[in-house]
């Protein structure tokens, strides 16, 4: 049975911070997979029904801190200038990789800035009106030496979550995405002065996230039954649905025993074999926190486990979206994480209401093609939102966003959020880490990754696209080892990045060139009309259906492999068939017609993966149809004659464009000859 795709679809690709351009992880781990899927859905359900959205995350402590450091080094521009320059650098990189975003805006830029501010205020006020927000005087780090509150990135320490392997932890989250309260951060240090900051109580608004635990557990159960959802997503969400637990080193057992009668109600679990800590489990967060204060007062070292904690919505960082004043709590801004979750909605709203006018797009023609309003895409059960993210962000999209959408629902009950008029829960397509030379690379870490643009000094964008899509990042972390950036590489060793691109530059090029050159030599530059062998149609149909299933499950590596294997078989059919035909023109006609059919199917399947080269093949075929009609799946099971005119049929073939000698649909990068 063929899978059912949604009537409409939104694809998002995360929100890169405005403190830098894009590195290889942004491109390979998120943007290329999202672009591949957006292109596939445009071909599969119609380009009028698909919206591909992303943008620059203009606010938050990374931007604040990056700007502070730049000013210290002599930068004279405003923070808006800083944000805009990084946004433009991101746009440049995305264009170079042919990322076909219908919208790529900034949460603090242009028309979208005002739309985003209004929507943010609406969302906060609506959740408050429905009783899901509570003010809490939470601890915030304050540097006494410079008399200032510190933003999240201005505080460095060690993650307090038991078992965490991160090297960097900030005020309330670590680089692996673990969330905790500032008072739980181990060994905090101010990056401004190098001193240990104080904790000062500041009142902010929080979403009562722990109260959504029942809905979140039911949500995970539903996700486990959905073959499209990767285990990485469900397993990560489930980790945070544990009760509040503390882990205490066994060496403090006697001290704990003396305190135990005075601690809030809890369960004790002894040290398991191979571990160093015993566990204390509490009924709720308040009891855990009260017990933590007592244990720490007794100088007992401990760590906390993953659990649901209230989700902070506001802060007092100056550079942020203004938060509405409620109950006298004013002069606050909205924390960057929650507002970045609904930023794609702001962008969609602004773009659709203005028909693309004045909104940044990398696919401007879509403004006149996409149909519907923003509610049709975000609040309609017939629409599906696919969100491509890295594994570090599953907490925010899988837990916080799920609860936010439920809190905004107009009706109550676990299924209310799916009703028309409510924000629809999204399908998360999460990838594991894309490692660099066997290490998790980060622009703020010790292993500096190559930028997206630096890679293009050594590789063509389509060589990188097919490589990234072949890695299977939905299954496990994968090592990215470009020979051009590997100091240990020696002359003569193969470049891992070029393994898949050889299919493009050798096999796919050869198949396409052979078809066009044969048509020019023996058939007056025409794609001949001939009956196709049943075995070709059967092979194509089987591959198309398997590819469709793989795409439905968002298994992009499987779809890429299926298309690649099909191209190899098509090239084999051509090579063996034309050799057998010899000088027999009728046999050559049959082989050429079959090969052109296989070429067209291969071109459609490869279009989401390598759009540039496949569109060159379409242009060379010279059919009098739009590029959208050619790549549409409406005619994918039919032969090439579906595109022939009456004149073509009478002439026995369709005229293709003349192909210049030694033409490459997929070219190697010039530097590769030097590295070979």
XYZ file of C-alpha atoms in Angstrom:
676
model
C 0.000 0.000 0.000
C 1.288 3.447 -0.899
C 1.737 5.944 1.965
C -0.596 8.896 2.454
C 0.987 12.323 2.403
C -0.614 15.462 3.880
C -2.641 17.891 1.815
C -0.316 20.724 2.856
C 3.088 20.775 4.506
C 5.400 23.127 6.356
C 9.095 22.254 6.566
C 11.305 24.111 9.029
C 15.076 23.928 9.413
C 15.859 25.263 12.858
C 16.963 28.786 13.622
C 20.734 29.487 13.474
C 21.894 32.138 15.928
C 22.796 35.563 14.556
C 26.249 35.498 16.156
C 27.996 33.838 13.210
C 27.672 32.465 9.712
C 26.892 28.814 9.016
C 29.314 25.943 9.616
C 29.255 22.473 8.074
C 26.948 21.114 10.803
C 24.217 23.654 10.053
C 24.323 22.744 6.365
C 24.908 18.989 6.519
C 22.919 18.221 9.648
C 19.823 20.354 9.083
C 19.522 22.538 5.980
C 20.400 20.010 3.259
C 18.105 17.289 4.705
C 15.275 19.806 5.137
C 15.760 21.151 1.612
C 15.770 17.628 0.184
C 12.472 16.881 1.899
C 10.894 20.196 0.924
C 11.795 19.591 -2.716
C 10.450 16.046 -2.564
C 7.128 17.212 -1.095
C 6.812 19.938 -3.736
C 7.233 17.240 -6.391
C 4.967 14.788 -4.556
C 1.996 16.912 -3.344
C 2.437 20.065 -5.449
C 4.552 23.143 -4.909
C 1.457 25.248 -4.143
C 0.940 23.184 -0.990
C 4.431 23.340 0.516
C 6.100 26.075 2.546
C 9.784 25.817 3.529
C 10.584 28.172 6.410
C 13.591 29.148 8.483
C 15.369 32.264 9.633
C 18.046 33.837 11.750
C 17.508 33.721 15.511
C 18.308 37.359 16.215
C 17.911 37.361 19.997
C 19.406 35.648 23.005
C 22.567 35.500 25.033
C 24.819 34.111 22.249
C 24.138 37.251 20.209
C 24.478 39.536 23.220
C 27.769 37.936 24.205
C 29.139 37.842 20.652
C 28.360 41.518 20.196
C 29.946 42.417 23.565
C 33.177 40.698 22.580
C 33.200 42.358 19.166
C 32.734 45.817 20.677
C 35.577 45.067 23.067
C 37.734 44.384 19.987
C 36.802 47.730 18.430
C 33.554 47.129 16.511
C 31.708 50.468 16.230
C 28.349 49.314 14.842
C 25.091 48.653 16.674
C 23.869 45.220 17.724
C 21.371 45.457 14.845
C 24.307 45.950 12.443
C 26.007 42.904 13.944
C 22.878 40.756 13.559
C 22.217 41.904 9.992
C 25.783 41.180 8.854
C 25.586 37.615 10.181
C 22.132 37.149 8.649
C 23.500 38.177 5.262
C 26.415 35.758 5.665
C 23.939 32.956 6.381
C 21.864 33.858 3.321
C 24.977 33.757 1.148
C 25.895 30.265 2.342
C 22.355 28.957 1.880
C 22.233 30.237 -1.689
C 25.544 28.548 -2.453
C 24.102 25.183 -1.363
C 20.881 25.731 -3.335
C 18.708 25.689 -0.207
C 15.276 26.572 -1.590
C 13.765 28.317 1.438
C 10.531 30.093 0.626
C 11.212 32.245 3.666
C 14.507 33.003 5.401
C 13.922 35.985 7.626
C 15.177 37.252 10.972
C 13.192 37.419 14.186
C 14.535 40.940 14.710
C 14.729 42.127 11.103
C 12.460 43.936 8.642
C 8.702 43.415 8.520
C 8.953 40.129 10.387
C 10.329 41.878 13.471
C 7.020 43.639 14.120
C 4.894 40.613 13.218
C 6.986 38.431 15.513
C 6.709 40.897 18.390
C 2.908 40.997 18.043
C 2.555 37.233 17.852
C 4.872 36.795 20.842
C 2.729 39.131 22.937
C -0.449 37.345 21.797
C 0.944 33.958 22.777
C 2.149 35.051 26.229
C -1.151 36.782 27.007
C -3.206 33.848 25.784
C -1.338 31.330 27.923
C -1.656 33.657 30.900
C -5.383 34.048 30.266
C -5.799 30.275 30.139
C -4.016 29.871 33.464
C -0.838 28.135 32.351
C 1.711 30.745 33.482
C 3.068 31.456 36.928
C 5.490 34.092 38.186
C 8.522 32.709 39.940
C 11.358 34.471 41.695
C 14.143 32.434 40.170
C 17.858 32.744 40.678
C 19.877 34.695 38.136
C 23.622 35.141 38.072
C 24.961 38.573 39.010
C 28.593 39.681 38.691
C 29.310 41.865 41.696
C 32.582 43.185 40.267
C 30.899 44.883 37.294
C 27.456 45.255 38.948
C 25.520 43.535 36.170
C 23.240 40.559 35.586
C 24.835 37.958 33.355
C 23.133 36.463 30.329
C 23.140 32.708 29.847
C 26.362 32.572 27.803
C 28.279 34.787 30.216
C 28.271 32.012 32.825
C 30.345 28.857 32.385
C 30.409 25.768 34.576
C 29.807 22.021 34.606
C 26.474 20.415 33.772
C 24.740 19.128 36.921
C 22.775 16.418 35.089
C 23.933 12.950 36.103
C 25.957 11.241 33.372
C 26.231 14.279 31.102
C 29.401 14.284 28.977
C 29.266 17.907 27.814
C 32.384 20.035 28.051
C 30.534 23.348 28.232
C 27.592 24.284 30.435
C 25.968 27.703 30.629
C 23.648 29.302 33.165
C 20.680 26.978 32.620
C 21.554 24.627 29.739
C 24.581 22.705 28.539
C 25.862 22.238 24.993
C 24.063 18.875 24.801
C 20.671 20.483 25.455
C 20.152 19.469 29.102
C 17.985 21.911 31.050
C 18.459 22.720 34.740
C 18.006 25.554 37.191
C 20.823 28.096 37.556
C 21.340 27.149 41.202
C 22.152 23.582 40.079
C 25.065 24.607 37.800
C 28.345 23.247 39.126
C 31.282 25.641 39.661
C 29.860 28.724 37.857
C 32.327 31.344 36.610
C 31.604 34.741 35.036
C 33.142 35.010 31.571
C 33.169 38.788 32.034
C 35.492 38.964 35.039
C 36.478 35.371 35.790
C 34.977 35.598 39.261
C 32.289 33.406 40.823
C 28.960 35.222 40.314
C 26.247 35.535 42.929
C 22.679 34.294 42.575
C 20.026 37.008 42.859
C 16.287 36.397 42.791
C 14.512 37.866 39.736
C 10.805 37.369 39.037
C 9.955 35.964 35.604
C 7.098 34.142 33.919
C 7.213 30.363 33.575
C 5.070 27.782 31.812
C 3.954 25.145 34.307
C 5.598 22.430 32.250
C 5.485 19.601 34.866
C 1.673 19.743 34.727
C 1.802 18.486 31.132
C 3.561 15.234 32.106
C 0.466 13.076 31.502
C -0.115 14.580 28.050
C 3.562 14.244 27.184
C 3.600 10.566 28.161
C 0.547 9.911 25.988
C 2.206 11.906 23.202
C 5.325 9.726 23.356
C 3.211 6.592 23.195
C 1.535 7.869 20.022
C 4.904 8.773 18.518
C 6.256 5.278 19.148
C 3.503 3.926 16.885
C 4.374 6.339 14.049
C 6.926 4.775 11.696
C 8.013 8.244 10.561
C 9.309 9.197 14.018
C 12.884 8.223 14.761
C 13.660 6.411 18.041
C 16.097 9.218 18.835
C 13.112 11.542 19.271
C 10.926 9.314 21.449
C 13.803 8.050 23.583
C 15.090 11.562 24.257
C 11.649 12.903 25.209
C 11.057 9.905 27.477
C 14.309 10.626 29.360
C 12.818 13.888 30.646
C 9.566 12.279 31.779
C 11.204 10.681 34.816
C 10.333 11.728 38.390
C 12.706 14.152 40.144
C 15.813 12.215 41.198
C 19.058 13.173 42.909
C 22.283 11.173 42.673
C 24.502 11.232 45.769
C 28.015 9.801 45.997
C 28.172 6.693 48.187
C 30.849 8.334 50.366
C 28.138 10.647 51.749
C 25.789 7.820 52.738
C 26.318 8.169 56.501
C 25.672 11.922 56.396
C 22.544 11.293 54.327
C 21.325 8.668 56.782
C 21.520 11.197 59.598
C 19.527 13.735 57.558
C 17.016 11.318 55.992
C 14.264 11.618 58.634
C 14.155 15.398 58.123
C 14.092 15.293 54.317
C 10.830 15.543 52.339
C 9.137 12.237 51.499
C 11.329 10.270 49.097
C 12.429 6.802 48.001
C 15.978 5.557 48.472
C 17.675 3.268 45.945
C 21.105 1.822 46.772
C 24.128 2.023 44.511
C 23.835 -0.245 41.480
C 26.722 -2.410 40.377
C 29.277 -0.433 38.392
C 27.968 2.962 39.600
C 29.181 5.368 42.276
C 25.984 7.051 43.494
C 22.781 6.073 45.250
C 19.460 7.607 44.160
C 16.811 9.636 45.953
C 13.468 9.896 44.158
C 10.870 12.556 45.045
C 7.198 13.016 44.226
C 7.622 16.508 42.850
C 10.161 19.195 42.049
C 9.442 21.274 45.152
C 10.342 18.391 47.465
C 13.479 17.623 45.470
C 14.621 21.234 45.659
C 13.923 21.428 49.402
C 15.936 18.251 49.945
C 18.759 19.542 47.757
C 19.064 22.673 49.893
C 19.331 20.543 53.048
C 21.884 18.175 51.555
C 24.041 20.958 50.145
C 23.952 22.743 53.512
C 25.499 19.553 54.910
C 28.223 19.792 52.217
C 26.958 16.731 50.373
C 27.899 16.617 46.690
C 25.061 15.601 44.408
C 23.730 15.719 40.867
C 20.176 15.931 39.600
C 18.477 13.734 37.006
C 16.565 14.712 33.915
C 12.993 15.692 34.723
C 10.375 18.263 33.765
C 11.006 21.702 35.252
C 9.015 24.935 34.770
C 9.885 26.391 31.368
C 11.124 29.955 31.583
C 9.444 32.382 29.190
C 10.909 35.766 30.152
C 14.195 37.295 31.297
C 15.830 40.651 31.720
C 18.316 40.595 28.830
C 17.944 43.944 27.063
C 18.323 42.569 23.504
C 15.151 40.529 23.094
C 11.489 40.553 22.076
C 9.595 42.774 24.565
C 7.358 40.784 26.907
C 3.899 42.160 27.778
C 3.618 43.712 31.240
C 1.426 41.430 33.376
C 0.672 41.727 37.104
C 3.193 44.503 37.474
C 6.064 42.407 36.076
C 7.476 44.682 33.434
C 10.655 45.605 31.598
C 11.160 41.973 30.648
C 12.022 40.356 27.342
C 10.958 36.933 26.111
C 13.636 34.267 26.441
C 15.041 33.419 23.021
C 14.144 29.720 23.086
C 10.351 29.983 23.392
C 10.064 32.842 20.911
C 12.281 30.986 18.431
C 9.805 28.080 18.524
C 7.000 30.225 17.162
C 9.228 32.433 14.978
C 8.565 30.246 11.871
C 4.861 30.960 12.407
C 5.617 34.694 12.493
C 7.631 34.386 9.278
C 4.874 32.384 7.544
C 2.246 34.858 8.665
C 4.223 37.860 7.438
C 5.131 36.235 4.120
C 1.661 34.956 3.244
C -0.148 38.122 4.336
C 2.227 40.230 2.213
C 2.483 37.742 -0.700
C 6.226 37.687 -0.192
C 6.605 41.466 -0.498
C 9.481 42.746 1.627
C 10.253 39.305 3.115
C 13.579 37.532 2.488
C 13.223 34.471 0.259
C 15.647 32.111 -1.453
C 12.809 30.886 -3.670
C 10.999 34.126 -4.627
C 8.775 32.619 -7.341
C 6.925 30.670 -4.652
C 5.242 33.870 -3.375
C 2.859 33.681 -6.328
C 2.544 29.885 -6.232
C 1.849 28.893 -2.621
C -1.864 28.903 -1.822
C -3.684 29.513 1.455
C -3.177 31.598 4.576
C -0.925 30.870 7.525
C -3.701 29.122 9.475
C -4.111 26.630 6.589
C -0.551 25.498 7.178
C -0.119 25.754 10.962
C -3.629 25.217 12.372
C -5.259 22.705 10.026
C -5.256 18.935 10.727
C -4.879 18.326 6.978
C -1.472 20.011 7.127
C 1.721 18.456 8.517
C 4.628 20.390 9.992
C 8.006 18.660 9.542
C 10.765 20.139 11.709
C 14.365 19.194 10.931
C 16.540 19.654 14.012
C 19.709 18.418 15.692
C 19.519 16.031 18.632
C 20.515 18.762 21.109
C 17.235 20.575 20.452
C 14.783 17.704 20.980
C 13.959 18.985 24.477
C 12.756 22.322 23.128
C 10.818 21.039 20.114
C 9.636 17.732 21.541
C 8.792 18.751 25.113
C 8.570 22.526 25.525
C 6.891 23.185 22.167
C 4.479 20.269 22.614
C 3.382 21.711 25.963
C 3.236 25.266 24.589
C 0.917 24.221 21.766
C -1.272 22.330 24.252
C -1.383 25.395 26.528
C -2.531 27.532 23.591
C -5.319 25.126 22.567
C -8.784 26.638 22.655
C -10.292 23.427 24.018
C -9.209 21.251 26.912
C -8.312 17.575 26.824
C -5.379 15.578 25.431
C -6.620 15.677 21.815
C -7.734 19.306 21.804
C -4.544 20.508 20.186
C -5.344 18.568 16.995
C -8.663 20.376 16.460
C -8.853 22.934 13.617
C -7.847 26.398 14.759
C -5.148 25.122 17.128
C -1.427 24.820 16.455
C -0.813 21.290 15.197
C 1.815 19.120 16.839
C 4.792 18.662 14.565
C 6.712 15.714 13.157
C 10.265 16.040 14.440
C 13.003 14.818 12.104
C 16.000 14.825 14.433
C 19.541 13.993 13.369
C 22.409 12.780 15.503
C 25.581 14.842 15.758
C 27.611 15.306 12.604
C 31.114 14.889 14.024
C 34.240 16.481 12.600
C 37.413 14.375 12.650
C 35.896 12.080 15.319
C 34.958 14.969 17.630
C 31.816 16.990 18.286
C 32.750 20.295 16.716
C 31.426 23.629 17.912
C 32.259 27.189 16.955
C 32.630 27.910 20.672
C 34.653 24.756 21.393
C 38.264 23.708 20.950
C 37.599 21.857 17.682
C 36.795 24.559 15.143
C 34.689 23.239 12.266
C 35.017 24.517 8.698
C 32.415 27.040 7.706
C 29.909 26.195 5.005
C 31.646 28.577 2.598
C 35.140 27.230 3.359
C 34.022 23.779 2.254
C 33.085 25.189 -1.145
C 36.710 26.132 -1.741
C 37.342 22.387 -2.169
C 34.021 20.750 -3.104
C 31.032 21.416 -5.328
C 27.835 21.970 -3.361
C 26.139 18.945 -4.958
C 29.062 16.705 -4.036
C 28.500 17.756 -0.428
C 24.706 17.465 -0.648
C 24.731 13.829 -1.734
C 27.443 13.000 0.812
C 25.516 14.522 3.715
C 22.284 12.816 2.655
C 23.997 9.429 2.417
C 25.354 9.491 5.967
C 22.241 8.240 7.765
C 22.342 10.830 10.544
C 18.948 9.662 11.731
C 20.544 6.363 12.827
C 23.730 7.350 14.657
C 26.401 10.070 14.979
C 28.553 10.108 11.841
C 32.078 11.341 11.304
C 32.654 13.980 8.619
C 36.254 13.636 7.338
C 36.891 15.866 4.337
C 40.367 15.116 3.057
C 40.919 18.783 2.281
C 40.661 19.595 6.014
C 42.353 16.501 7.427
C 45.932 17.217 8.518
C 46.593 13.470 8.751
C 45.571 12.760 5.142
C 48.329 11.575 2.817
C 48.610 11.875 -0.930
C 46.855 9.099 -2.789
C 44.335 8.213 -0.079
C 40.687 8.503 -1.142
C 38.558 11.409 0.040
C 35.544 10.078 2.012
C 33.471 13.058 0.896
C 33.816 12.071 -2.759
C 32.610 8.482 -2.329
C 29.010 9.261 -3.300
C 29.755 12.103 -5.698
C 31.554 9.667 -8.016
C 28.058 8.469 -8.905
C 27.262 11.994 -10.113
C 30.492 12.911 -11.882
C 30.993 9.475 -13.434
C 27.890 7.278 -13.705
C 25.045 9.821 -13.874
C 27.043 12.098 -16.177
C 27.851 9.145 -18.447
C 24.232 8.006 -18.651
C 22.918 11.479 -19.488
C 25.665 12.324 -21.981
C 25.339 8.956 -23.713
C 21.625 9.475 -24.295
C 21.969 12.970 -25.726
C 25.053 12.215 -27.849
C 23.429 9.057 -29.284
C 20.338 11.067 -30.208
C 22.542 13.602 -31.998
C 24.619 10.996 -33.848
C 21.960 8.620 -35.083
C 18.471 10.089 -34.591
C 18.617 13.696 -35.806
C 18.779 15.039 -32.235
C 15.497 13.390 -31.247
C 14.420 11.333 -28.256
C 12.882 8.397 -30.149
C 9.356 7.111 -29.676
C 9.367 3.366 -29.027
C 7.654 0.750 -26.896
C 9.434 0.127 -23.594
C 10.373 -3.366 -22.393
C 8.225 -4.462 -19.474
C 11.306 -5.207 -17.391
C 12.283 -1.511 -17.456
C 8.852 -0.343 -16.351
C 8.788 -2.967 -13.614
C 12.213 -1.941 -12.287
C 11.288 1.746 -12.370
C 7.938 1.166 -10.649
C 9.494 -0.961 -7.902
C 12.191 1.665 -7.276
C 9.728 4.559 -7.291
C 7.468 2.869 -4.733
C 10.379 1.927 -2.459
C 11.781 5.460 -2.728
C 8.360 6.890 -1.853
C 8.141 4.694 1.250
C 11.628 5.753 2.331
C 10.758 9.412 1.921
C 7.521 8.934 3.841
C 9.600 7.561 6.735
C 12.085 10.480 6.253
C 14.839 7.922 5.619
C 16.758 10.182 3.282
C 19.831 7.952 3.209
C 17.691 5.019 2.042
C 16.019 7.116 -0.658
C 19.433 8.333 -1.834
C 20.746 4.767 -2.003
C 17.698 3.559 -3.942
C 18.076 6.345 -6.504
C 21.829 5.749 -6.769
C 21.410 2.019 -7.360
C 18.756 2.746 -9.990
C 21.176 5.029 -11.867
C 23.818 2.290 -11.867
C 21.326 -0.205 -13.297
C 20.192 2.339 -15.894
C 23.783 2.958 -16.960
C 24.367 -0.809 -17.192
C 21.248 -1.176 -19.357
C 22.612 1.486 -21.715
C 26.160 0.128 -21.873
C 25.212 -3.496 -22.435
C 22.278 -2.704 -24.717
C 24.114 -0.384 -27.061
C 27.046 -2.769 -27.288
C 24.723 -5.606 -28.238
C 22.873 -3.422 -30.771
C 26.027 -2.664 -32.702
C 25.114 -0.956 -35.981
C 21.476 -2.094 -35.912
C 19.632 1.259 -35.830
C 16.309 -0.251 -34.783
C 17.911 -1.932 -31.797
C 19.766 1.259 -30.972
C 16.447 3.127 -31.154
C 14.914 0.721 -28.623
C 17.912 0.969 -26.289
C 17.996 4.765 -26.533
C 14.251 5.138 -25.862
C 14.544 2.856 -22.826
C 17.626 4.680 -21.582
C 15.948 8.085 -21.916
C 13.008 6.710 -19.905
C 15.335 5.473 -17.179
C 17.196 8.802 -17.279
C 13.983 10.735 -16.742
C 12.911 8.576 -13.775
C 16.389 8.870 -12.266
C 16.333 12.629 -12.773
C 13.006 12.968 -10.934
C 14.197 10.788 -8.038
C 17.488 12.669 -7.745
C 15.896 16.112 -8.017
C 15.507 16.641 -4.227
C 19.077 15.435 -3.691
C 20.979 17.305 -6.418
C 18.601 19.920 -7.872
C 21.131 21.831 -9.961
C 22.336 18.997 -12.189
C 18.889 17.454 -12.552
C 17.426 20.760 -13.691
C 20.164 20.946 -16.339
C 19.016 17.539 -17.604
C 15.422 18.797 -17.714
C 16.482 21.830 -19.740
C 18.411 19.608 -22.149
C 15.353 17.406 -22.713
C 13.620 20.470 -24.141
C 10.066 19.498 -23.193
C 7.574 22.333 -23.565
C 6.467 22.175 -19.919
C 7.371 23.921 -16.670
C 10.040 22.591 -14.370
C 7.297 21.920 -11.788
C 5.332 19.779 -14.269
C 8.405 17.780 -15.242
C 9.343 16.863 -11.679
C 5.752 16.347 -10.535
C 4.929 12.823 -9.407
C 1.580 12.961 -11.177
C 3.208 11.469 -14.294
C 6.153 9.611 -12.778
C 4.847 6.147 -13.716
C 4.233 7.104 -17.359
C 6.614 6.998 -20.302
C 8.331 9.992 -21.867
C 5.715 10.176 -24.622
C 3.369 11.831 -22.107
C 5.363 15.002 -22.783
C 5.437 14.613 -26.596
C 3.455 16.983 -28.795
C 1.376 15.731 -31.739
C 4.170 16.910 -34.016
C 6.698 14.866 -31.990
C 4.573 11.736 -32.341
C 4.212 12.222 -36.094
C 7.972 12.729 -36.392
C 8.681 9.622 -34.321
C 10.549 11.484 -31.627
C 10.993 14.650 -29.590
C 13.804 17.122 -30.425
C 16.251 17.580 -27.538
C 18.741 20.389 -27.235
C 22.174 19.896 -28.737
C 24.656 18.971 -26.021
C 28.146 20.525 -26.317
C 31.131 18.150 -26.347
C 32.329 16.862 -22.953
C 29.494 18.616 -21.137
C 29.172 17.919 -17.401
C 25.792 17.966 -15.709
C 27.699 17.323 -12.485
C 31.158 18.875 -12.467
C 34.120 18.141 -10.231
C 35.649 20.943 -8.201
C 38.816 22.276 -9.920
C 40.881 21.702 -6.776
C 40.185 17.959 -6.834
C 42.555 17.443 -9.743
C 45.324 18.910 -7.592
C 44.454 16.696 -4.590
C 44.058 13.455 -6.521
